[in-house]
């Protein structure tokens, strides 16, 4: 079993709060993580109809069975039980009571904020990071990475990505979308998701997405919210500041797993990636999510954004810390070009608190340049750790 980067943070927080809630996509490894971290706790999966019925019909009796605490999996299936957990926490005053997991935020986040505010730590577990994939023996080839994605089962069990991701998507549509989104026209919804996959790294233009999918702007907005709530896509916000330049206000669209995006745009084997017109966008998606995982796996919230002004000056990613920002350019090419730092230098002139500049690229060698450093994707984690140390020093 691959040890997850987030595990030490999970264990530490469980000692500080009555509850820890771990959310994230289905099959991101939440159950495996929690059972490995807390082997002494009982485990209950609330997807099971008998346990769910028991918890709904007699929540006090259900929870009384776990006087020593438990892992309650897929807690969003019985959201009312959170109020009873609140009572237990308040009456006992103890920490380390229950570990909760959930794979959707549509209703869960509201229920937690109402019942467990201040009583639970919140963690988000995404599929494997690149380092975790490497520990599982996955290929370092960029094309293989973009094709296979990061879902643990694909790497643990050596599954064929196209089959596994196709099954994942169909199961997701049939199970989660029907329940949380009340979406009846599944054919249009499938087309909408595929259109989203074709727009990774682009501004999330809901009018254009809706028109291409044959639905209204309102429907497109609702469907995108469903995809976000079930951890399929996310929107990266644009940077805003009190500067005179006119800045783009529309977020950019990314998938939590680049392999799923590759599947949805019709890629059937890794050999297609190299010449695919969206290779650069998929690579950008992989880098942005890798930085997001770096934050989440350390118990931090996302502080990421991108910069773009009305003249087209752009920085793909701003990684913020207490003492400044790192400006990150993303290039899928394997050959370093002399002009790669041009836009980063111009962005640094606009934003005076830029503390570091990096280009993440599709090559294999790290290079230190006068203007910043050039970093291959497999070395990104070490770069982020150094940026954390440098910007906090």
PDB file of C-alpha atoms in Angstrom, residues 49-284:
ATOM      1  CA  UNK A  49     -28.419   0.174   2.829  1.00  0.00           C
ATOM      2  CA  UNK A  50     -28.663  -1.607   6.182  1.00  0.00           C
ATOM      3  CA  UNK A  51     -26.209   0.688   7.976  1.00  0.00           C
ATOM      4  CA  UNK A  52     -27.728   3.742   6.335  1.00  0.00           C
ATOM      5  CA  UNK A  53     -31.248   2.737   7.371  1.00  0.00           C
ATOM      6  CA  UNK A  54     -30.081   2.102  10.946  1.00  0.00           C
ATOM      7  CA  UNK A  55     -28.337   5.484  11.113  1.00  0.00           C
ATOM      8  CA  UNK A  56     -31.382   7.306   9.701  1.00  0.00           C
ATOM      9  CA  UNK A  57     -33.987   5.533  11.823  1.00  0.00           C
ATOM     10  CA  UNK A  58     -32.131   5.466  15.148  1.00  0.00           C
ATOM     11  CA  UNK A  59     -29.119   7.807  15.074  1.00  0.00           C
ATOM     12  CA  UNK A  60     -28.598   7.704  18.845  1.00  0.00           C
ATOM     13  CA  UNK A  61     -28.662   3.916  18.917  1.00  0.00           C
ATOM     14  CA  UNK A  62     -26.400   3.739  15.874  1.00  0.00           C
ATOM     15  CA  UNK A  63     -23.752   6.021  17.360  1.00  0.00           C
ATOM     16  CA  UNK A  64     -23.966   4.344  20.758  1.00  0.00           C
ATOM     17  CA  UNK A  65     -22.367   1.273  19.172  1.00  0.00           C
ATOM     18  CA  UNK A  66     -19.144   3.205  18.720  1.00  0.00           C
ATOM     19  CA  UNK A  67     -18.168   4.371  22.188  1.00  0.00           C
ATOM     20  CA  UNK A  68     -14.506   4.136  21.168  1.00  0.00           C
ATOM     21  CA  UNK A  69     -15.023   6.136  17.977  1.00  0.00           C
ATOM     22  CA  UNK A  70     -15.302   5.030  14.352  1.00  0.00           C
ATOM     23  CA  UNK A  71     -14.712   5.879  10.712  1.00  0.00           C
ATOM     24  CA  UNK A  72     -18.015   6.830   9.095  1.00  0.00           C
ATOM     25  CA  UNK A  73     -17.605   6.551   5.328  1.00  0.00           C
ATOM     26  CA  UNK A  74     -19.730   8.540   2.843  1.00  0.00           C
ATOM     27  CA  UNK A  75     -21.292  10.639   5.597  1.00  0.00           C
ATOM     28  CA  UNK A  76     -23.207  12.722   3.034  1.00  0.00           C
ATOM     29  CA  UNK A  77     -25.625   9.811   2.722  1.00  0.00           C
ATOM     30  CA  UNK A  78     -26.942  10.524   6.262  1.00  0.00           C
ATOM     31  CA  UNK A  79     -26.333  14.259   6.796  1.00  0.00           C
ATOM     32  CA  UNK A  80     -28.786  14.498   9.725  1.00  0.00           C
ATOM     33  CA  UNK A  81     -26.459  12.394  11.866  1.00  0.00           C
ATOM     34  CA  UNK A  82     -24.044  15.334  12.063  1.00  0.00           C
ATOM     35  CA  UNK A  83     -26.337  17.054  14.581  1.00  0.00           C
ATOM     36  CA  UNK A  84     -26.102  14.027  16.872  1.00  0.00           C
ATOM     37  CA  UNK A  85     -22.324  13.993  16.498  1.00  0.00           C
ATOM     38  CA  UNK A  86     -22.300  17.622  17.610  1.00  0.00           C
ATOM     39  CA  UNK A  87     -24.116  16.666  20.804  1.00  0.00           C
ATOM     40  CA  UNK A  88     -21.603  13.894  21.530  1.00  0.00           C
ATOM     41  CA  UNK A  89     -18.669  16.283  21.061  1.00  0.00           C
ATOM     42  CA  UNK A  90     -20.220  18.950  23.276  1.00  0.00           C
ATOM     43  CA  UNK A  91     -21.219  16.522  26.028  1.00  0.00           C
ATOM     44  CA  UNK A  92     -17.899  14.655  26.233  1.00  0.00           C
ATOM     45  CA  UNK A  93     -15.493  17.465  25.432  1.00  0.00           C
ATOM     46  CA  UNK A  94     -13.165  14.868  23.914  1.00  0.00           C
ATOM     47  CA  UNK A  95     -11.034  14.928  20.804  1.00  0.00           C
ATOM     48  CA  UNK A  96     -10.362  11.979  18.473  1.00  0.00           C
ATOM     49  CA  UNK A  97     -13.961  10.759  18.299  1.00  0.00           C
ATOM     50  CA  UNK A  98     -14.954  10.104  14.669  1.00  0.00           C
ATOM     51  CA  UNK A  99     -13.319  10.272  11.255  1.00  0.00           C
ATOM     52  CA  UNK A 100     -15.835  11.263   8.573  1.00  0.00           C
ATOM     53  CA  UNK A 101     -15.450  10.929   4.815  1.00  0.00           C
ATOM     54  CA  UNK A 102     -17.537  12.259   1.934  1.00  0.00           C
ATOM     55  CA  UNK A 103     -17.314  12.356  -1.841  1.00  0.00           C
ATOM     56  CA  UNK A 104     -19.565  15.301  -2.577  1.00  0.00           C
ATOM     57  CA  UNK A 105     -19.950  18.806  -1.226  1.00  0.00           C
ATOM     58  CA  UNK A 106     -23.366  19.661  -2.590  1.00  0.00           C
ATOM     59  CA  UNK A 107     -25.112  19.264   0.766  1.00  0.00           C
ATOM     60  CA  UNK A 108     -22.294  18.095   3.027  1.00  0.00           C
ATOM     61  CA  UNK A 109     -20.506  21.434   3.388  1.00  0.00           C
ATOM     62  CA  UNK A 110     -23.701  23.180   4.511  1.00  0.00           C
ATOM     63  CA  UNK A 111     -24.506  20.405   6.969  1.00  0.00           C
ATOM     64  CA  UNK A 112     -20.992  20.493   8.437  1.00  0.00           C
ATOM     65  CA  UNK A 113     -20.949  24.280   8.750  1.00  0.00           C
ATOM     66  CA  UNK A 114     -24.285  24.185  10.585  1.00  0.00           C
ATOM     67  CA  UNK A 115     -23.559  21.267  12.935  1.00  0.00           C
ATOM     68  CA  UNK A 116     -19.810  20.764  13.278  1.00  0.00           C
ATOM     69  CA  UNK A 117     -18.400  24.256  12.862  1.00  0.00           C
ATOM     70  CA  UNK A 118     -15.310  24.532  15.056  1.00  0.00           C
ATOM     71  CA  UNK A 119     -15.504  20.831  15.929  1.00  0.00           C
ATOM     72  CA  UNK A 120     -14.053  19.244  12.812  1.00  0.00           C
ATOM     73  CA  UNK A 121     -10.883  19.696  10.831  1.00  0.00           C
ATOM     74  CA  UNK A 122     -11.450  19.616   7.079  1.00  0.00           C
ATOM     75  CA  UNK A 123      -9.085  17.864   4.685  1.00  0.00           C
ATOM     76  CA  UNK A 124      -9.352  17.253   0.950  1.00  0.00           C
ATOM     77  CA  UNK A 125      -7.808  14.144  -0.544  1.00  0.00           C
ATOM     78  CA  UNK A 126      -7.281  14.170  -4.293  1.00  0.00           C
ATOM     79  CA  UNK A 127      -6.004  11.208  -6.347  1.00  0.00           C
ATOM     80  CA  UNK A 128      -2.319  10.293  -6.130  1.00  0.00           C
ATOM     81  CA  UNK A 129       0.271  13.032  -6.349  1.00  0.00           C
ATOM     82  CA  UNK A 130       3.091  12.487  -8.805  1.00  0.00           C
ATOM     83  CA  UNK A 131       5.371  11.345  -5.979  1.00  0.00           C
ATOM     84  CA  UNK A 132       2.765   8.828  -4.841  1.00  0.00           C
ATOM     85  CA  UNK A 133       2.418   7.588  -8.410  1.00  0.00           C
ATOM     86  CA  UNK A 134       6.171   7.146  -8.590  1.00  0.00           C
ATOM     87  CA  UNK A 135       6.030   5.119  -5.362  1.00  0.00           C
ATOM     88  CA  UNK A 136       3.453   2.888  -7.055  1.00  0.00           C
ATOM     89  CA  UNK A 137       5.854   2.283  -9.953  1.00  0.00           C
ATOM     90  CA  UNK A 138       4.126   4.539 -12.490  1.00  0.00           C
ATOM     91  CA  UNK A 139       5.945   5.859 -15.542  1.00  0.00           C
ATOM     92  CA  UNK A 140       7.609   9.293 -15.475  1.00  0.00           C
ATOM     93  CA  UNK A 141       6.843   9.795 -19.167  1.00  0.00           C
ATOM     94  CA  UNK A 142       4.775  12.963 -19.614  1.00  0.00           C
ATOM     95  CA  UNK A 143       2.516  11.326 -22.189  1.00  0.00           C
ATOM     96  CA  UNK A 144       1.906   8.345 -19.899  1.00  0.00           C
ATOM     97  CA  UNK A 145       1.086  10.683 -17.014  1.00  0.00           C
ATOM     98  CA  UNK A 146      -1.396  12.709 -19.054  1.00  0.00           C
ATOM     99  CA  UNK A 147      -3.054   9.551 -20.376  1.00  0.00           C
ATOM    100  CA  UNK A 148      -3.260   7.513 -17.163  1.00  0.00           C
ATOM    101  CA  UNK A 149      -4.032  10.237 -14.651  1.00  0.00           C
ATOM    102  CA  UNK A 150      -3.693   9.657 -10.935  1.00  0.00           C
ATOM    103  CA  UNK A 151      -6.592   7.558  -9.604  1.00  0.00           C
ATOM    104  CA  UNK A 152      -5.008   5.063  -7.169  1.00  0.00           C
ATOM    105  CA  UNK A 153      -6.783   1.944  -8.468  1.00  0.00           C
ATOM    106  CA  UNK A 154      -5.321   2.423 -11.948  1.00  0.00           C
ATOM    107  CA  UNK A 155      -1.802   2.296 -10.544  1.00  0.00           C
ATOM    108  CA  UNK A 156      -2.326  -0.115  -7.635  1.00  0.00           C
ATOM    109  CA  UNK A 157      -3.985  -2.723  -9.821  1.00  0.00           C
ATOM    110  CA  UNK A 158      -2.300  -1.909 -13.134  1.00  0.00           C
ATOM    111  CA  UNK A 159      -5.634  -1.238 -14.836  1.00  0.00           C
ATOM    112  CA  UNK A 160      -5.916  -0.117 -18.437  1.00  0.00           C
ATOM    113  CA  UNK A 161      -6.668   3.614 -18.006  1.00  0.00           C
ATOM    114  CA  UNK A 162      -9.158   3.981 -20.853  1.00  0.00           C
ATOM    115  CA  UNK A 163     -11.345   1.154 -19.528  1.00  0.00           C
ATOM    116  CA  UNK A 164     -11.025   2.212 -15.880  1.00  0.00           C
ATOM    117  CA  UNK A 165     -11.734   5.887 -16.539  1.00  0.00           C
ATOM    118  CA  UNK A 166     -14.659   5.039 -18.816  1.00  0.00           C
ATOM    119  CA  UNK A 167     -16.181   2.863 -16.101  1.00  0.00           C
ATOM    120  CA  UNK A 168     -15.526   5.598 -13.533  1.00  0.00           C
ATOM    121  CA  UNK A 169     -17.279   8.226 -15.620  1.00  0.00           C
ATOM    122  CA  UNK A 170     -20.312   6.096 -16.456  1.00  0.00           C
ATOM    123  CA  UNK A 171     -20.720   5.045 -12.814  1.00  0.00           C
ATOM    124  CA  UNK A 172     -20.387   8.648 -11.701  1.00  0.00           C
ATOM    125  CA  UNK A 173     -23.043   9.856 -14.164  1.00  0.00           C
ATOM    126  CA  UNK A 174     -25.480   7.080 -13.342  1.00  0.00           C
ATOM    127  CA  UNK A 175     -25.062   7.280  -9.553  1.00  0.00           C
ATOM    128  CA  UNK A 176     -23.940  10.683  -8.316  1.00  0.00           C
ATOM    129  CA  UNK A 177     -25.260  12.976 -11.016  1.00  0.00           C
ATOM    130  CA  UNK A 178     -28.766  11.548 -10.871  1.00  0.00           C
ATOM    131  CA  UNK A 179     -28.839  11.932  -7.098  1.00  0.00           C
ATOM    132  CA  UNK A 180     -27.143  15.247  -6.357  1.00  0.00           C
ATOM    133  CA  UNK A 181     -27.889  17.169  -9.515  1.00  0.00           C
ATOM    134  CA  UNK A 182     -31.405  16.073 -10.437  1.00  0.00           C
ATOM    135  CA  UNK A 183     -30.239  15.972 -14.033  1.00  0.00           C
ATOM    136  CA  UNK A 184     -32.646  14.210 -16.353  1.00  0.00           C
ATOM    137  CA  UNK A 185     -31.071  14.756 -19.758  1.00  0.00           C
ATOM    138  CA  UNK A 186     -27.990  12.625 -19.214  1.00  0.00           C
ATOM    139  CA  UNK A 187     -27.017  12.629 -22.883  1.00  0.00           C
ATOM    140  CA  UNK A 188     -26.714  16.421 -22.903  1.00  0.00           C
ATOM    141  CA  UNK A 189     -24.896  16.313 -19.595  1.00  0.00           C
ATOM    142  CA  UNK A 190     -22.341  13.828 -20.947  1.00  0.00           C
ATOM    143  CA  UNK A 191     -21.779  16.104 -23.936  1.00  0.00           C
ATOM    144  CA  UNK A 192     -21.380  19.064 -21.579  1.00  0.00           C
ATOM    145  CA  UNK A 193     -18.697  17.267 -19.542  1.00  0.00           C
ATOM    146  CA  UNK A 194     -16.796  16.354 -22.706  1.00  0.00           C
ATOM    147  CA  UNK A 195     -16.944  19.975 -23.818  1.00  0.00           C
ATOM    148  CA  UNK A 196     -15.503  20.990 -20.431  1.00  0.00           C
ATOM    149  CA  UNK A 197     -12.653  18.527 -20.976  1.00  0.00           C
ATOM    150  CA  UNK A 198     -11.928  20.181 -24.309  1.00  0.00           C
ATOM    151  CA  UNK A 199     -11.583  23.524 -22.558  1.00  0.00           C
ATOM    152  CA  UNK A 200      -9.113  22.701 -19.772  1.00  0.00           C
ATOM    153  CA  UNK A 201      -6.905  25.681 -19.061  1.00  0.00           C
ATOM    154  CA  UNK A 202      -9.318  28.067 -20.783  1.00  0.00           C
ATOM    155  CA  UNK A 203     -11.582  30.708 -19.301  1.00  0.00           C
ATOM    156  CA  UNK A 204     -14.828  29.134 -18.070  1.00  0.00           C
ATOM    157  CA  UNK A 205     -17.234  30.814 -20.501  1.00  0.00           C
ATOM    158  CA  UNK A 206     -20.628  29.471 -19.460  1.00  0.00           C
ATOM    159  CA  UNK A 207     -22.488  31.056 -22.349  1.00  0.00           C
ATOM    160  CA  UNK A 208     -20.219  29.328 -24.866  1.00  0.00           C
ATOM    161  CA  UNK A 209     -20.323  26.017 -23.008  1.00  0.00           C
ATOM    162  CA  UNK A 210     -24.095  26.119 -22.754  1.00  0.00           C
ATOM    163  CA  UNK A 211     -24.561  27.037 -26.415  1.00  0.00           C
ATOM    164  CA  UNK A 212     -22.282  24.218 -27.578  1.00  0.00           C
ATOM    165  CA  UNK A 213     -24.052  21.742 -25.303  1.00  0.00           C
ATOM    166  CA  UNK A 214     -27.494  22.936 -26.417  1.00  0.00           C
ATOM    167  CA  UNK A 215     -28.551  24.199 -22.986  1.00  0.00           C
ATOM    168  CA  UNK A 216     -29.134  27.578 -21.390  1.00  0.00           C
ATOM    169  CA  UNK A 217     -26.563  29.623 -19.498  1.00  0.00           C
ATOM    170  CA  UNK A 218     -28.478  28.840 -16.287  1.00  0.00           C
ATOM    171  CA  UNK A 219     -28.359  25.094 -16.942  1.00  0.00           C
ATOM    172  CA  UNK A 220     -24.658  25.258 -17.803  1.00  0.00           C
ATOM    173  CA  UNK A 221     -24.003  27.084 -14.536  1.00  0.00           C
ATOM    174  CA  UNK A 222     -25.928  24.463 -12.553  1.00  0.00           C
ATOM    175  CA  UNK A 223     -24.176  21.569 -14.270  1.00  0.00           C
ATOM    176  CA  UNK A 224     -20.765  23.086 -13.640  1.00  0.00           C
ATOM    177  CA  UNK A 225     -21.700  23.448  -9.966  1.00  0.00           C
ATOM    178  CA  UNK A 226     -22.612  19.747  -9.889  1.00  0.00           C
ATOM    179  CA  UNK A 227     -19.243  18.846 -11.424  1.00  0.00           C
ATOM    180  CA  UNK A 228     -17.456  20.975  -8.839  1.00  0.00           C
ATOM    181  CA  UNK A 229     -19.469  19.572  -5.926  1.00  0.00           C
ATOM    182  CA  UNK A 230     -18.575  16.018  -6.937  1.00  0.00           C
ATOM    183  CA  UNK A 231     -14.871  16.799  -7.418  1.00  0.00           C
ATOM    184  CA  UNK A 232     -14.704  16.406 -11.187  1.00  0.00           C
ATOM    185  CA  UNK A 233     -13.748  19.977 -12.130  1.00  0.00           C
ATOM    186  CA  UNK A 234     -12.682  23.157 -10.388  1.00  0.00           C
ATOM    187  CA  UNK A 235     -12.344  26.781 -11.352  1.00  0.00           C
ATOM    188  CA  UNK A 236      -9.038  28.558 -10.767  1.00  0.00           C
ATOM    189  CA  UNK A 237      -9.746  32.185  -9.797  1.00  0.00           C
ATOM    190  CA  UNK A 238      -8.054  35.114 -11.491  1.00  0.00           C
ATOM    191  CA  UNK A 239      -5.768  37.329  -9.465  1.00  0.00           C
ATOM    192  CA  UNK A 240      -7.264  40.642  -8.366  1.00  0.00           C
ATOM    193  CA  UNK A 241      -5.429  43.575  -6.862  1.00  0.00           C
ATOM    194  CA  UNK A 242      -5.671  47.305  -6.560  1.00  0.00           C
ATOM    195  CA  UNK A 243      -3.575  48.033  -9.599  1.00  0.00           C
ATOM    196  CA  UNK A 244      -4.561  50.192 -12.518  1.00  0.00           C
ATOM    197  CA  UNK A 245      -4.456  47.458 -15.118  1.00  0.00           C
ATOM    198  CA  UNK A 246      -7.704  45.881 -16.229  1.00  0.00           C
ATOM    199  CA  UNK A 247      -7.577  42.257 -15.129  1.00  0.00           C
ATOM    200  CA  UNK A 248      -9.580  39.311 -16.402  1.00  0.00           C
ATOM    201  CA  UNK A 249     -12.349  38.398 -13.938  1.00  0.00           C
ATOM    202  CA  UNK A 250     -13.392  35.012 -15.359  1.00  0.00           C
ATOM    203  CA  UNK A 251     -11.908  31.868 -13.743  1.00  0.00           C
ATOM    204  CA  UNK A 252     -10.155  29.125 -15.693  1.00  0.00           C
ATOM    205  CA  UNK A 253     -11.448  25.560 -15.872  1.00  0.00           C
ATOM    206  CA  UNK A 254      -9.505  22.447 -14.846  1.00  0.00           C
ATOM    207  CA  UNK A 255     -10.184  18.794 -14.049  1.00  0.00           C
ATOM    208  CA  UNK A 256      -9.135  17.279 -10.741  1.00  0.00           C
ATOM    209  CA  UNK A 257      -7.733  14.335 -12.719  1.00  0.00           C
ATOM    210  CA  UNK A 258      -6.006  14.939 -16.034  1.00  0.00           C
ATOM    211  CA  UNK A 259      -6.462  11.302 -17.069  1.00  0.00           C
ATOM    212  CA  UNK A 260     -10.228  11.706 -16.917  1.00  0.00           C
ATOM    213  CA  UNK A 261      -9.975  14.820 -19.081  1.00  0.00           C
ATOM    214  CA  UNK A 262      -7.864  12.870 -21.599  1.00  0.00           C
ATOM    215  CA  UNK A 263     -10.426  10.076 -21.685  1.00  0.00           C
ATOM    216  CA  UNK A 264     -13.281  12.527 -22.213  1.00  0.00           C
ATOM    217  CA  UNK A 265     -11.639  14.197 -25.232  1.00  0.00           C
ATOM    218  CA  UNK A 266     -11.303  10.800 -26.876  1.00  0.00           C
ATOM    219  CA  UNK A 267      -7.673   9.835 -26.262  1.00  0.00           C
ATOM    220  CA  UNK A 268      -7.431   6.033 -26.442  1.00  0.00           C
ATOM    221  CA  UNK A 269      -3.735   5.398 -25.821  1.00  0.00           C
ATOM    222  CA  UNK A 270      -0.690   7.310 -24.578  1.00  0.00           C
ATOM    223  CA  UNK A 271       0.767   7.467 -28.083  1.00  0.00           C
ATOM    224  CA  UNK A 272      -1.914   9.935 -29.106  1.00  0.00           C
ATOM    225  CA  UNK A 273      -0.873  12.491 -26.503  1.00  0.00           C
ATOM    226  CA  UNK A 274       2.372  13.599 -28.151  1.00  0.00           C
ATOM    227  CA  UNK A 275       0.729  15.076 -31.246  1.00  0.00           C
ATOM    228  CA  UNK A 276      -2.659  15.976 -29.779  1.00  0.00           C
ATOM    229  CA  UNK A 277      -3.557  19.683 -30.117  1.00  0.00           C
ATOM    230  CA  UNK A 278      -4.581  19.792 -26.444  1.00  0.00           C
ATOM    231  CA  UNK A 279      -1.340  18.300 -25.095  1.00  0.00           C
ATOM    232  CA  UNK A 280      -0.211  21.673 -23.772  1.00  0.00           C
ATOM    233  CA  UNK A 281      -3.545  22.256 -22.041  1.00  0.00           C
ATOM    234  CA  UNK A 282      -3.483  18.799 -20.469  1.00  0.00           C
ATOM    235  CA  UNK A 283       0.072  19.373 -19.251  1.00  0.00           C
ATOM    236  CA  UNK A 284      -0.994  22.691 -17.744  1.00  0.00           C
TER     237      UNK A 284
END
